[in-house]
JSON list of C-alpha atoms in Angstrom, two decimals:
[
{"chain": "W", "resi": 1, "resn": "SER", "atom": "CA", "xyz": [-7.94, 2.81, -23.16]},
{"chain": "W", "resi": 2, "resn": "ASP", "atom": "CA", "xyz": [-4.44, 2.24, -20.99]},
{"chain": "W", "resi": 3, "resn": "ASP", "atom": "CA", "xyz": [-4.74, 0.36, -17.39]},
{"chain": "W", "resi": 4, "resn": "LEU", "atom": "CA", "xyz": [-3.20, 0.32, -14.65]},
{"chain": "W", "resi": 5, "resn": "THR", "atom": "CA", "xyz": [-2.47, -3.02, -12.68]},
{"chain": "W", "resi": 6, "resn": "GLN", "atom": "CA", "xyz": [-1.77, -2.65, -8.27]},
{"chain": "W", "resi": 7, "resn": "PRO", "atom": "CA", "xyz": [-2.41, -5.53, -6.39]},
{"chain": "W", "resi": 8, "resn": "PRO", "atom": "CA", "xyz": [-6.06, -5.01, -4.24]},
{"chain": "W", "resi": 9, "resn": "SER", "atom": "CA", "xyz": [-4.05, -5.65, -0.23]},
{"chain": "W", "resi": 10, "resn": "VAL", "atom": "CA", "xyz": [-1.41, -5.34, 0.98]},
{"chain": "W", "resi": 11, "resn": "SER", "atom": "CA", "xyz": [-0.43, -6.49, 4.24]},
{"chain": "W", "resi": 12, "resn": "VAL", "atom": "CA", "xyz": [2.85, -5.21, 6.82]},
{"chain": "W", "resi": 13, "resn": "SER", "atom": "CA", "xyz": [3.41, -5.63, 10.05]},
{"chain": "W", "resi": 14, "resn": "PRO", "atom": "CA", "xyz": [3.76, -2.28, 12.15]},
{"chain": "W", "resi": 15, "resn": "GLY", "atom": "CA", "xyz": [7.94, -0.87, 11.36]},
{"chain": "W", "resi": 16, "resn": "GLN", "atom": "CA", "xyz": [8.65, -3.50, 8.13]},
{"chain": "W", "resi": 17, "resn": "THR", "atom": "CA", "xyz": [9.19, -1.55, 4.61]},
{"chain": "W", "resi": 18, "resn": "ALA", "atom": "CA", "xyz": [5.47, -2.32, 2.43]},
{"chain": "W", "resi": 19, "resn": "ARG", "atom": "CA", "xyz": [5.93, -1.81, -0.64]},
{"chain": "W", "resi": 20, "resn": "ILE", "atom": "CA", "xyz": [3.02, -1.79, -3.32]},
{"chain": "W", "resi": 21, "resn": "SER", "atom": "CA", "xyz": [3.25, -1.61, -7.33]},
{"chain": "W", "resi": 22, "resn": "CYS", "atom": "CA", "xyz": [1.53, -0.24, -10.43]},
{"chain": "W", "resi": 23, "resn": "SER", "atom": "CA", "xyz": [1.88, -1.88, -14.07]},
{"chain": "W", "resi": 24, "resn": "GLY", "atom": "CA", "xyz": [1.64, -0.54, -16.81]},
{"chain": "W", "resi": 25, "resn": "ASN", "atom": "CA", "xyz": [2.59, -0.03, -19.99]},
{"chain": "W", "resi": 26, "resn": "ARG", "atom": "CA", "xyz": [6.30, 1.77, -20.67]},
{"chain": "W", "resi": 27, "resn": "MET", "atom": "CA", "xyz": [6.00, 3.32, -16.90]},
{"chain": "W", "resi": 28, "resn": "GLU", "atom": "CA", "xyz": [8.99, 4.34, -17.01]},
{"chain": "W", "resi": 29, "resn": "HIS", "atom": "CA", "xyz": [8.57, 7.09, -20.15]},
{"chain": "W", "resi": 30, "resn": "ARG", "atom": "CA", "xyz": [5.79, 8.10, -17.29]},
{"chain": "W", "resi": 31, "resn": "TYR", "atom": "CA", "xyz": [5.38, 10.63, -14.84]},
{"chain": "W", "resi": 32, "resn": "VAL", "atom": "CA", "xyz": [3.95, 8.29, -11.60]},
{"chain": "W", "resi": 33, "resn": "SER", "atom": "CA", "xyz": [2.32, 9.42, -8.98]},
{"chain": "W", "resi": 34, "resn": "TRP", "atom": "CA", "xyz": [1.14, 8.41, -5.69]},
{"chain": "W", "resi": 35, "resn": "TYR", "atom": "CA", "xyz": [-2.47, 8.87, -3.69]},
{"chain": "W", "resi": 36, "resn": "GLN", "atom": "CA", "xyz": [-3.20, 8.41, 0.01]},
{"chain": "W", "resi": 37, "resn": "GLN", "atom": "CA", "xyz": [-6.57, 8.10, 0.39]},
{"chain": "W", "resi": 38, "resn": "ARG", "atom": "CA", "xyz": [-7.65, 8.02, 4.87]},
{"chain": "W", "resi": 39, "resn": "PRO", "atom": "CA", "xyz": [-11.79, 6.54, 4.59]},
{"chain": "W", "resi": 40, "resn": "GLY", "atom": "CA", "xyz": [-13.77, 9.19, 4.30]},
{"chain": "W", "resi": 41, "resn": "GLN", "atom": "CA", "xyz": [-11.00, 11.45, 3.77]},
{"chain": "W", "resi": 42, "resn": "SER", "atom": "CA", "xyz": [-9.75, 13.03, -0.29]},
{"chain": "W", "resi": 43, "resn": "PRO", "atom": "CA", "xyz": [-7.22, 11.01, -1.39]},
{"chain": "W", "resi": 44, "resn": "VAL", "atom": "CA", "xyz": [-3.42, 13.42, -0.70]},
{"chain": "W", "resi": 45, "resn": "VAL", "atom": "CA", "xyz": [-0.59, 13.18, -3.19]},
{"chain": "W", "resi": 46, "resn": "VAL", "atom": "CA", "xyz": [1.92, 11.41, -1.42]},
{"chain": "W", "resi": 47, "resn": "ILE", "atom": "CA", "xyz": [5.05, 11.00, -4.46]},
{"chain": "W", "resi": 48, "resn": "TYR", "atom": "CA", "xyz": [4.63, 12.24, -7.05]},
{"chain": "W", "resi": 49, "resn": "GLN", "atom": "CA", "xyz": [7.06, 12.50, -11.09]},
{"chain": "W", "resi": 50, "resn": "ASP", "atom": "CA", "xyz": [8.97, 8.72, -9.97]},
{"chain": "W", "resi": 51, "resn": "THR", "atom": "CA", "xyz": [10.27, 9.54, -6.55]},
{"chain": "W", "resi": 52, "resn": "LYS", "atom": "CA", "xyz": [9.19, 13.28, -5.49]},
{"chain": "W", "resi": 53, "resn": "ARG", "atom": "CA", "xyz": [7.90, 13.62, -1.66]},
{"chain": "W", "resi": 54, "resn": "PRO", "atom": "CA", "xyz": [5.50, 16.83, -1.54]},
{"chain": "W", "resi": 55, "resn": "SER", "atom": "CA", "xyz": [6.01, 18.64, 1.59]},
{"chain": "W", "resi": 56, "resn": "GLY", "atom": "CA", "xyz": [4.73, 17.31, 4.76]},
{"chain": "W", "resi": 57, "resn": "ILE", "atom": "CA", "xyz": [5.27, 13.64, 3.09]},
{"chain": "W", "resi": 58, "resn": "PRO", "atom": "CA", "xyz": [7.27, 11.51, 6.09]},
{"chain": "W", "resi": 59, "resn": "GLU", "atom": "CA", "xyz": [10.22, 10.19, 3.87]},
{"chain": "W", "resi": 60, "resn": "ARG", "atom": "CA", "xyz": [9.45, 7.04, 5.35]},
{"chain": "W", "resi": 61, "resn": "PHE", "atom": "CA", "xyz": [7.25, 7.36, 1.82]},
{"chain": "W", "resi": 62, "resn": "SER", "atom": "CA", "xyz": [9.53, 6.76, -1.46]},
{"chain": "W", "resi": 63, "resn": "GLY", "atom": "CA", "xyz": [8.86, 6.09, -5.48]},
{"chain": "W", "resi": 64, "resn": "SER", "atom": "CA", "xyz": [9.94, 4.39, -8.19]},
{"chain": "W", "resi": 65, "resn": "ASN", "atom": "CA", "xyz": [9.36, 3.41, -11.57]},
{"chain": "W", "resi": 66, "resn": "SER", "atom": "CA", "xyz": [11.58, 1.21, -13.40]},
{"chain": "W", "resi": 67, "resn": "GLY", "atom": "CA", "xyz": [10.72, -0.78, -16.75]},
{"chain": "W", "resi": 68, "resn": "ASP", "atom": "CA", "xyz": [7.33, -0.91, -16.69]},
{"chain": "W", "resi": 69, "resn": "ILE", "atom": "CA", "xyz": [6.62, -1.50, -12.83]},
{"chain": "W", "resi": 70, "resn": "ALA", "atom": "CA", "xyz": [6.50, 1.47, -10.85]},
{"chain": "W", "resi": 71, "resn": "THR", "atom": "CA", "xyz": [6.33, 0.88, -6.75]},
{"chain": "W", "resi": 72, "resn": "LEU", "atom": "CA", "xyz": [5.72, 3.34, -4.10]},
{"chain": "W", "resi": 73, "resn": "THR", "atom": "CA", "xyz": [7.65, 1.96, -0.68]},
{"chain": "W", "resi": 74, "resn": "ILE", "atom": "CA", "xyz": [7.03, 2.76, 3.06]},
{"chain": "W", "resi": 75, "resn": "GLY", "atom": "CA", "xyz": [9.56, 2.43, 5.01]},
{"chain": "W", "resi": 76, "resn": "GLY", "atom": "CA", "xyz": [9.55, 1.55, 8.92]},
{"chain": "W", "resi": 77, "resn": "THR", "atom": "CA", "xyz": [4.96, 1.32, 7.91]},
{"chain": "W", "resi": 78, "resn": "GLN", "atom": "CA", "xyz": [3.32, 2.94, 11.45]},
{"chain": "W", "resi": 79, "resn": "PRO", "atom": "CA", "xyz": [-0.14, 2.55, 11.64]},
{"chain": "W", "resi": 80, "resn": "MET", "atom": "CA", "xyz": [-1.65, 5.45, 10.78]},
{"chain": "W", "resi": 81, "resn": "ASP", "atom": "CA", "xyz": [-0.43, 4.22, 7.14]},
{"chain": "W", "resi": 82, "resn": "GLU", "atom": "CA", "xyz": [-3.25, 1.64, 6.78]},
{"chain": "W", "resi": 83, "resn": "ALA", "atom": "CA", "xyz": [-5.37, 3.62, 3.79]},
{"chain": "W", "resi": 84, "resn": "VAL", "atom": "CA", "xyz": [-5.60, 2.82, 0.29]},
{"chain": "W", "resi": 85, "resn": "TYR", "atom": "CA", "xyz": [-2.97, 3.39, -2.46]},
{"chain": "W", "resi": 86, "resn": "TYR", "atom": "CA", "xyz": [-3.83, 4.15, -5.77]},
{"chain": "W", "resi": 87, "resn": "CYS", "atom": "CA", "xyz": [-0.74, 5.08, -8.58]},
{"chain": "W", "resi": 88, "resn": "GLN", "atom": "CA", "xyz": [-1.48, 6.99, -11.42]},
{"chain": "W", "resi": 89, "resn": "ALA", "atom": "CA", "xyz": [0.75, 7.85, -14.26]},
{"chain": "W", "resi": 90, "resn": "TRP", "atom": "CA", "xyz": [0.65, 10.59, -16.88]},
{"chain": "W", "resi": 91, "resn": "ASP", "atom": "CA", "xyz": [1.61, 10.47, -21.14]},
{"chain": "W", "resi": 92, "resn": "THR", "atom": "CA", "xyz": [0.94, 11.86, -24.64]},
{"chain": "W", "resi": 93, "resn": "THR", "atom": "CA", "xyz": [-0.82, 9.29, -25.25]},
{"chain": "W", "resi": 94, "resn": "SER", "atom": "CA", "xyz": [-3.33, 7.59, -22.43]},
{"chain": "W", "resi": 95, "resn": "PHE", "atom": "CA", "xyz": [-3.06, 10.62, -20.62]},
{"chain": "W", "resi": 96, "resn": "TRP", "atom": "CA", "xyz": [-4.78, 10.15, -17.05]},
{"chain": "W", "resi": 97, "resn": "VAL", "atom": "CA", "xyz": [-4.51, 6.98, -15.42]},
{"chain": "W", "resi": 98, "resn": "PHE", "atom": "CA", "xyz": [-5.17, 5.66, -11.98]},
{"chain": "W", "resi": 99, "resn": "GLY", "atom": "CA", "xyz": [-4.85, 1.74, -11.07]},
{"chain": "W", "resi": 100, "resn": "GLY", "atom": "CA", "xyz": [-7.44, 0.25, -8.96]},
{"chain": "W", "resi": 101, "resn": "GLY", "atom": "CA", "xyz": [-5.93, 1.18, -5.59]},
{"chain": "W", "resi": 102, "resn": "THR", "atom": "CA", "xyz": [-4.51, -1.15, -3.42]},
{"chain": "W", "resi": 103, "resn": "LYS", "atom": "CA", "xyz": [-6.03, -1.33, 0.23]},
{"chain": "W", "resi": 104, "resn": "LEU", "atom": "CA", "xyz": [-2.33, -1.68, 3.10]},
{"chain": "W", "resi": 105, "resn": "THR", "atom": "CA", "xyz": [-3.43, -2.99, 6.07]},
{"chain": "W", "resi": 106, "resn": "VAL", "atom": "CA", "xyz": [-0.59, -2.85, 8.64]},
{"chain": "W", "resi": 107, "resn": "LEU", "atom": "CA", "xyz": [-1.40, -5.79, 11.45]},
{"chain": "M", "resi": 1, "resn": "GLU", "atom": "CA", "xyz": [-5.59, 29.00, 2.55]},
{"chain": "M", "resi": 2, "resn": "VAL", "atom": "CA", "xyz": [-5.99, 26.56, -0.55]},
{"chain": "M", "resi": 3, "resn": "GLN", "atom": "CA", "xyz": [-8.79, 25.51, -1.35]},
{"chain": "M", "resi": 4, "resn": "LEU", "atom": "CA", "xyz": [-11.89, 23.63, -3.19]},
{"chain": "M", "resi": 5, "resn": "VAL", "atom": "CA", "xyz": [-15.14, 23.51, -2.62]},
{"chain": "M", "resi": 6, "resn": "GLU", "atom": "CA", "xyz": [-17.73, 20.99, -3.90]},
{"chain": "M", "resi": 7, "resn": "SER", "atom": "CA", "xyz": [-21.12, 21.44, -4.33]},
{"chain": "M", "resi": 8, "resn": "GLY", "atom": "CA", "xyz": [-24.04, 20.88, -6.33]},
{"chain": "M", "resi": 9, "resn": "GLY", "atom": "CA", "xyz": [-24.98, 16.16, -5.80]},
{"chain": "M", "resi": 10, "resn": "THR", "atom": "CA", "xyz": [-27.61, 14.90, -4.99]},
{"chain": "M", "resi": 11, "resn": "VAL", "atom": "CA", "xyz": [-29.86, 12.33, -6.30]},
{"chain": "M", "resi": 12, "resn": "VAL", "atom": "CA", "xyz": [-31.19, 12.37, -9.44]},
{"chain": "M", "resi": 13, "resn": "GLN", "atom": "CA", "xyz": [-33.39, 9.76, -11.99]},
{"chain": "M", "resi": 14, "resn": "PRO", "atom": "CA", "xyz": [-32.16, 8.04, -14.85]},
{"chain": "M", "resi": 15, "resn": "ARG", "atom": "CA", "xyz": [-31.78, 10.69, -17.63]},
{"chain": "M", "resi": 16, "resn": "GLY", "atom": "CA", "xyz": [-31.91, 13.24, -15.65]},
{"chain": "M", "resi": 17, "resn": "SER", "atom": "CA", "xyz": [-29.60, 16.18, -16.02]},
{"chain": "M", "resi": 18, "resn": "LEU", "atom": "CA", "xyz": [-27.30, 17.97, -12.57]},
{"chain": "M", "resi": 19, "resn": "ARG", "atom": "CA", "xyz": [-24.69, 21.03, -13.10]},
{"chain": "M", "resi": 20, "resn": "LEU", "atom": "CA", "xyz": [-21.74, 20.60, -10.39]},
{"chain": "M", "resi": 21, "resn": "SER", "atom": "CA", "xyz": [-19.41, 23.73, -9.02]},
{"chain": "M", "resi": 22, "resn": "CYS", "atom": "CA", "xyz": [-15.81, 24.37, -7.58]},
{"chain": "M", "resi": 23, "resn": "ALA", "atom": "CA", "xyz": [-15.41, 26.78, -5.69]},
{"chain": "M", "resi": 24, "resn": "ALA", "atom": "CA", "xyz": [-11.40, 27.24, -5.61]},
{"chain": "M", "resi": 25, "resn": "SER", "atom": "CA", "xyz": [-9.22, 29.63, -3.52]},
{"chain": "M", "resi": 26, "resn": "GLY", "atom": "CA", "xyz": [-6.20, 31.48, -1.89]},
{"chain": "M", "resi": 27, "resn": "PHE", "atom": "CA", "xyz": [-4.59, 30.89, -5.61]},
{"chain": "M", "resi": 28, "resn": "THR", "atom": "CA", "xyz": [-4.50, 32.53, -8.40]},
{"chain": "M", "resi": 29, "resn": "PHE", "atom": "CA", "xyz": [-7.37, 29.83, -9.81]},
{"chain": "M", "resi": 30, "resn": "SER", "atom": "CA", "xyz": [-6.36, 31.11, -13.82]},
{"chain": "M", "resi": 31, "resn": "ASN", "atom": "CA", "xyz": [-3.35, 30.43, -13.66]},
{"chain": "M", "resi": 32, "resn": "TYR", "atom": "CA", "xyz": [-3.93, 26.10, -13.55]},
{"chain": "M", "resi": 33, "resn": "TRP", "atom": "CA", "xyz": [-5.99, 23.40, -15.16]},
{"chain": "M", "resi": 34, "resn": "MET", "atom": "CA", "xyz": [-8.23, 22.08, -13.70]},
{"chain": "M", "resi": 35, "resn": "HIS", "atom": "CA", "xyz": [-10.11, 18.79, -13.06]},
{"chain": "M", "resi": 36, "resn": "TRP", "atom": "CA", "xyz": [-13.33, 16.79, -11.99]},
{"chain": "M", "resi": 37, "resn": "VAL", "atom": "CA", "xyz": [-12.19, 13.10, -10.99]},
{"chain": "M", "resi": 38, "resn": "ARG", "atom": "CA", "xyz": [-15.60, 10.47, -9.75]},
{"chain": "M", "resi": 39, "resn": "GLN", "atom": "CA", "xyz": [-14.45, 7.81, -7.35]},
{"chain": "M", "resi": 40, "resn": "ALA", "atom": "CA", "xyz": [-18.77, 5.06, -7.02]},
{"chain": "M", "resi": 41, "resn": "PRO", "atom": "CA", "xyz": [-19.47, 3.32, -3.28]},
{"chain": "M", "resi": 42, "resn": "GLY", "atom": "CA", "xyz": [-16.53, 1.24, -2.70]},
{"chain": "M", "resi": 43, "resn": "LYS", "atom": "CA", "xyz": [-14.60, 1.62, -5.76]},
{"chain": "M", "resi": 44, "resn": "GLY", "atom": "CA", "xyz": [-11.59, 3.75, -6.92]},
{"chain": "M", "resi": 45, "resn": "LEU", "atom": "CA", "xyz": [-10.73, 6.97, -8.43]},
{"chain": "M", "resi": 46, "resn": "VAL", "atom": "CA", "xyz": [-11.23, 7.54, -11.98]},
{"chain": "M", "resi": 47, "resn": "TRP", "atom": "CA", "xyz": [-10.44, 10.65, -14.36]},
{"chain": "M", "resi": 48, "resn": "VAL", "atom": "CA", "xyz": [-13.38, 12.54, -15.47]},
{"chain": "M", "resi": 49, "resn": "ALA", "atom": "CA", "xyz": [-12.37, 15.58, -17.04]},
{"chain": "M", "resi": 50, "resn": "HIS", "atom": "CA", "xyz": [-9.90, 18.48, -17.53]},
{"chain": "M", "resi": 51, "resn": "ILE", "atom": "CA", "xyz": [-10.18, 21.78, -18.51]},
{"chain": "M", "resi": 52, "resn": "LYS", "atom": "CA", "xyz": [-6.95, 23.85, -18.92]},
{"chain": "M", "resi": 53, "resn": "SER", "atom": "CA", "xyz": [-6.37, 27.15, -17.16]},
{"chain": "M", "resi": 54, "resn": "ASP", "atom": "CA", "xyz": [-7.82, 29.80, -20.30]},
{"chain": "M", "resi": 55, "resn": "GLY", "atom": "CA", "xyz": [-10.95, 26.72, -20.72]},
{"chain": "M", "resi": 56, "resn": "SER", "atom": "CA", "xyz": [-9.78, 26.31, -23.88]},
{"chain": "M", "resi": 57, "resn": "GLU", "atom": "CA", "xyz": [-9.18, 22.59, -24.00]},
{"chain": "M", "resi": 58, "resn": "THR", "atom": "CA", "xyz": [-10.74, 19.68, -22.23]},
{"chain": "M", "resi": 59, "resn": "LYS", "atom": "CA", "xyz": [-10.91, 16.23, -22.60]},
{"chain": "M", "resi": 60, "resn": "TYR", "atom": "CA", "xyz": [-12.88, 13.59, -21.27]},
{"chain": "M", "resi": 61, "resn": "LEU", "atom": "CA", "xyz": [-13.34, 9.93, -20.24]},
{"chain": "M", "resi": 62, "resn": "ASP", "atom": "CA", "xyz": [-14.13, 7.98, -23.17]},
{"chain": "M", "resi": 63, "resn": "SER", "atom": "CA", "xyz": [-17.63, 7.06, -21.21]},
{"chain": "M", "resi": 64, "resn": "VAL", "atom": "CA", "xyz": [-18.51, 10.42, -20.55]},
{"chain": "M", "resi": 65, "resn": "LYS", "atom": "CA", "xyz": [-17.72, 12.21, -23.70]},
{"chain": "M", "resi": 66, "resn": "GLY", "atom": "CA", "xyz": [-21.37, 13.69, -25.63]},
{"chain": "M", "resi": 67, "resn": "ARG", "atom": "CA", "xyz": [-22.81, 14.03, -22.84]},
{"chain": "M", "resi": 68, "resn": "PHE", "atom": "CA", "xyz": [-20.48, 15.49, -19.47]},
{"chain": "M", "resi": 69, "resn": "THR", "atom": "CA", "xyz": [-19.36, 19.31, -19.58]},
{"chain": "M", "resi": 70, "resn": "ILE", "atom": "CA", "xyz": [-16.25, 20.49, -18.39]},
{"chain": "M", "resi": 71, "resn": "SER", "atom": "CA", "xyz": [-16.19, 23.80, -17.93]},
{"chain": "M", "resi": 72, "resn": "ARG", "atom": "CA", "xyz": [-14.56, 26.92, -15.39]},
{"chain": "M", "resi": 73, "resn": "ASP", "atom": "CA", "xyz": [-15.48, 30.29, -15.47]},
{"chain": "M", "resi": 74, "resn": "ASN", "atom": "CA", "xyz": [-12.18, 32.70, -14.15]},
{"chain": "M", "resi": 75, "resn": "ALA", "atom": "CA", "xyz": [-13.86, 35.59, -13.17]},
{"chain": "M", "resi": 76, "resn": "LYS", "atom": "CA", "xyz": [-15.69, 34.03, -10.29]},
{"chain": "M", "resi": 77, "resn": "ASN", "atom": "CA", "xyz": [-12.84, 31.20, -9.67]},
{"chain": "M", "resi": 78, "resn": "THR", "atom": "CA", "xyz": [-15.12, 28.33, -9.87]},
{"chain": "M", "resi": 79, "resn": "LEU", "atom": "CA", "xyz": [-14.88, 25.05, -11.63]},
{"chain": "M", "resi": 80, "resn": "TYR", "atom": "CA", "xyz": [-18.09, 22.83, -12.85]},
{"chain": "M", "resi": 81, "resn": "LEU", "atom": "CA", "xyz": [-19.63, 20.21, -14.48]},
{"chain": "M", "resi": 82, "resn": "GLN", "atom": "CA", "xyz": [-22.42, 19.31, -16.42]},
{"chain": "M", "resi": 83, "resn": "LEU", "atom": "CA", "xyz": [-23.91, 16.47, -15.85]},
{"chain": "M", "resi": 84, "resn": "ASN", "atom": "CA", "xyz": [-27.01, 15.53, -18.57]},
{"chain": "M", "resi": 85, "resn": "SER", "atom": "CA", "xyz": [-27.93, 12.00, -19.61]},
{"chain": "M", "resi": 86, "resn": "LEU", "atom": "CA", "xyz": [-27.51, 10.66, -16.39]},
{"chain": "M", "resi": 87, "resn": "ARG", "atom": "CA", "xyz": [-27.06, 6.55, -16.08]},
{"chain": "M", "resi": 88, "resn": "VAL", "atom": "CA", "xyz": [-26.69, 4.85, -12.55]},
{"chain": "M", "resi": 89, "resn": "GLU", "atom": "CA", "xyz": [-23.47, 3.90, -12.54]},
{"chain": "M", "resi": 90, "resn": "ASP", "atom": "CA", "xyz": [-22.31, 7.75, -13.36]},
{"chain": "M", "resi": 91, "resn": "THR", "atom": "CA", "xyz": [-23.54, 7.16, -9.55]},
{"chain": "M", "resi": 92, "resn": "ALA", "atom": "CA", "xyz": [-19.99, 8.35, -7.20]},
{"chain": "M", "resi": 93, "resn": "VAL", "atom": "CA", "xyz": [-18.33, 11.05, -5.41]},
{"chain": "M", "resi": 94, "resn": "TYR", "atom": "CA", "xyz": [-17.01, 13.82, -7.46]},
{"chain": "M", "resi": 95, "resn": "TYR", "atom": "CA", "xyz": [-14.40, 15.22, -6.60]},
{"chain": "M", "resi": 96, "resn": "CYS", "atom": "CA", "xyz": [-12.24, 18.14, -8.40]},
{"chain": "M", "resi": 97, "resn": "SER", "atom": "CA", "xyz": [-8.57, 18.65, -8.02]},
{"chain": "M", "resi": 98, "resn": "ARG", "atom": "CA", "xyz": [-6.03, 20.66, -9.35]},
{"chain": "M", "resi": 99, "resn": "GLU", "atom": "CA", "xyz": [-2.91, 19.97, -11.23]},
{"chain": "M", "resi": 100, "resn": "ASP", "atom": "CA", "xyz": [0.57, 20.12, -11.30]},
{"chain": "M", "resi": 101, "resn": "ARG", "atom": "CA", "xyz": [1.23, 21.00, -14.64]},
{"chain": "M", "resi": 102, "resn": "THR", "atom": "CA", "xyz": [5.12, 20.80, -14.29]},
{"chain": "M", "resi": 103, "resn": "TRP", "atom": "CA", "xyz": [5.08, 17.24, -13.15]},
{"chain": "M", "resi": 104, "resn": "TYR", "atom": "CA", "xyz": [1.34, 16.21, -14.32]},
{"chain": "M", "resi": 105, "resn": "TYR", "atom": "CA", "xyz": [-0.79, 15.08, -10.54]},
{"chain": "M", "resi": 106, "resn": "MET", "atom": "CA", "xyz": [-3.22, 16.89, -8.27]},
{"chain": "M", "resi": 107, "resn": "ASP", "atom": "CA", "xyz": [-1.64, 18.86, -5.62]},
{"chain": "M", "resi": 108, "resn": "VAL", "atom": "CA", "xyz": [-5.14, 20.04, -4.00]},
{"chain": "M", "resi": 109, "resn": "TRP", "atom": "CA", "xyz": [-8.55, 18.05, -4.34]},
{"chain": "M", "resi": 110, "resn": "GLY", "atom": "CA", "xyz": [-11.48, 19.51, -2.54]},
{"chain": "M", "resi": 111, "resn": "LYS", "atom": "CA", "xyz": [-14.03, 16.82, -0.38]},
{"chain": "M", "resi": 112, "resn": "GLY", "atom": "CA", "xyz": [-16.08, 16.23, -2.65]},
{"chain": "M", "resi": 113, "resn": "THR", "atom": "CA", "xyz": [-19.96, 15.77, -3.99]},
{"chain": "M", "resi": 114, "resn": "THR", "atom": "CA", "xyz": [-21.73, 13.25, -4.10]},
{"chain": "M", "resi": 115, "resn": "VAL", "atom": "CA", "xyz": [-24.19, 12.54, -7.27]},
{"chain": "M", "resi": 116, "resn": "THR", "atom": "CA", "xyz": [-26.79, 9.64, -6.43]},
{"chain": "M", "resi": 117, "resn": "VAL", "atom": "CA", "xyz": [-28.35, 8.78, -9.91]},
{"chain": "M", "resi": 118, "resn": "SER", "atom": "CA", "xyz": [-31.68, 6.51, -8.97]},
{"chain": "M", "resi": 119, "resn": "SER", "atom": "CA", "xyz": [-35.33, 6.10, -9.47]}
]
């Protein structure tokens, strides 16, 4: 099995940039996606294929992937961005794996 | 509107069985690989199983192999998950999701159905 490691929590002030990391083996060779889950709601994809934003997701959400670390960046974080964020990676070996999730707090 | 609606979750005793359903609408169900993902209370997302668009391929999380079976009825636009030999640790919200097979991510999720395994 393969594990994706995320920090349990990240805190930022409104308007600041939040960065959430996701580390795992050979991440740059895997398809990485990021999901936002607000309390009591289903997950919603905010980034796929490392850097792509689905329609309807604000431009302040961006992604990167290099080496063994993928990163979700939220520029100009807003209170509505407070949620748990999960990375997910796919490759032909590990197939479908989720990270443990990072709770983003906007103070 | 693209929609996935899960049903079938309930309280069941350990070693019991249950079948979950996921009704799809608003898209051509038979064109998509589908998944079940679960989330234990207060915990993270865990991928459980997936099935190819035509039902010919399936894959499972190691801890549910031999106990859970994913299947689909493309004529009824419905995905299923048969849960047998249930354990307390299977207690979770079970989500069905649709896969984007180009970029390997889950682009549509249902609201989930809750399975509680307890005596």
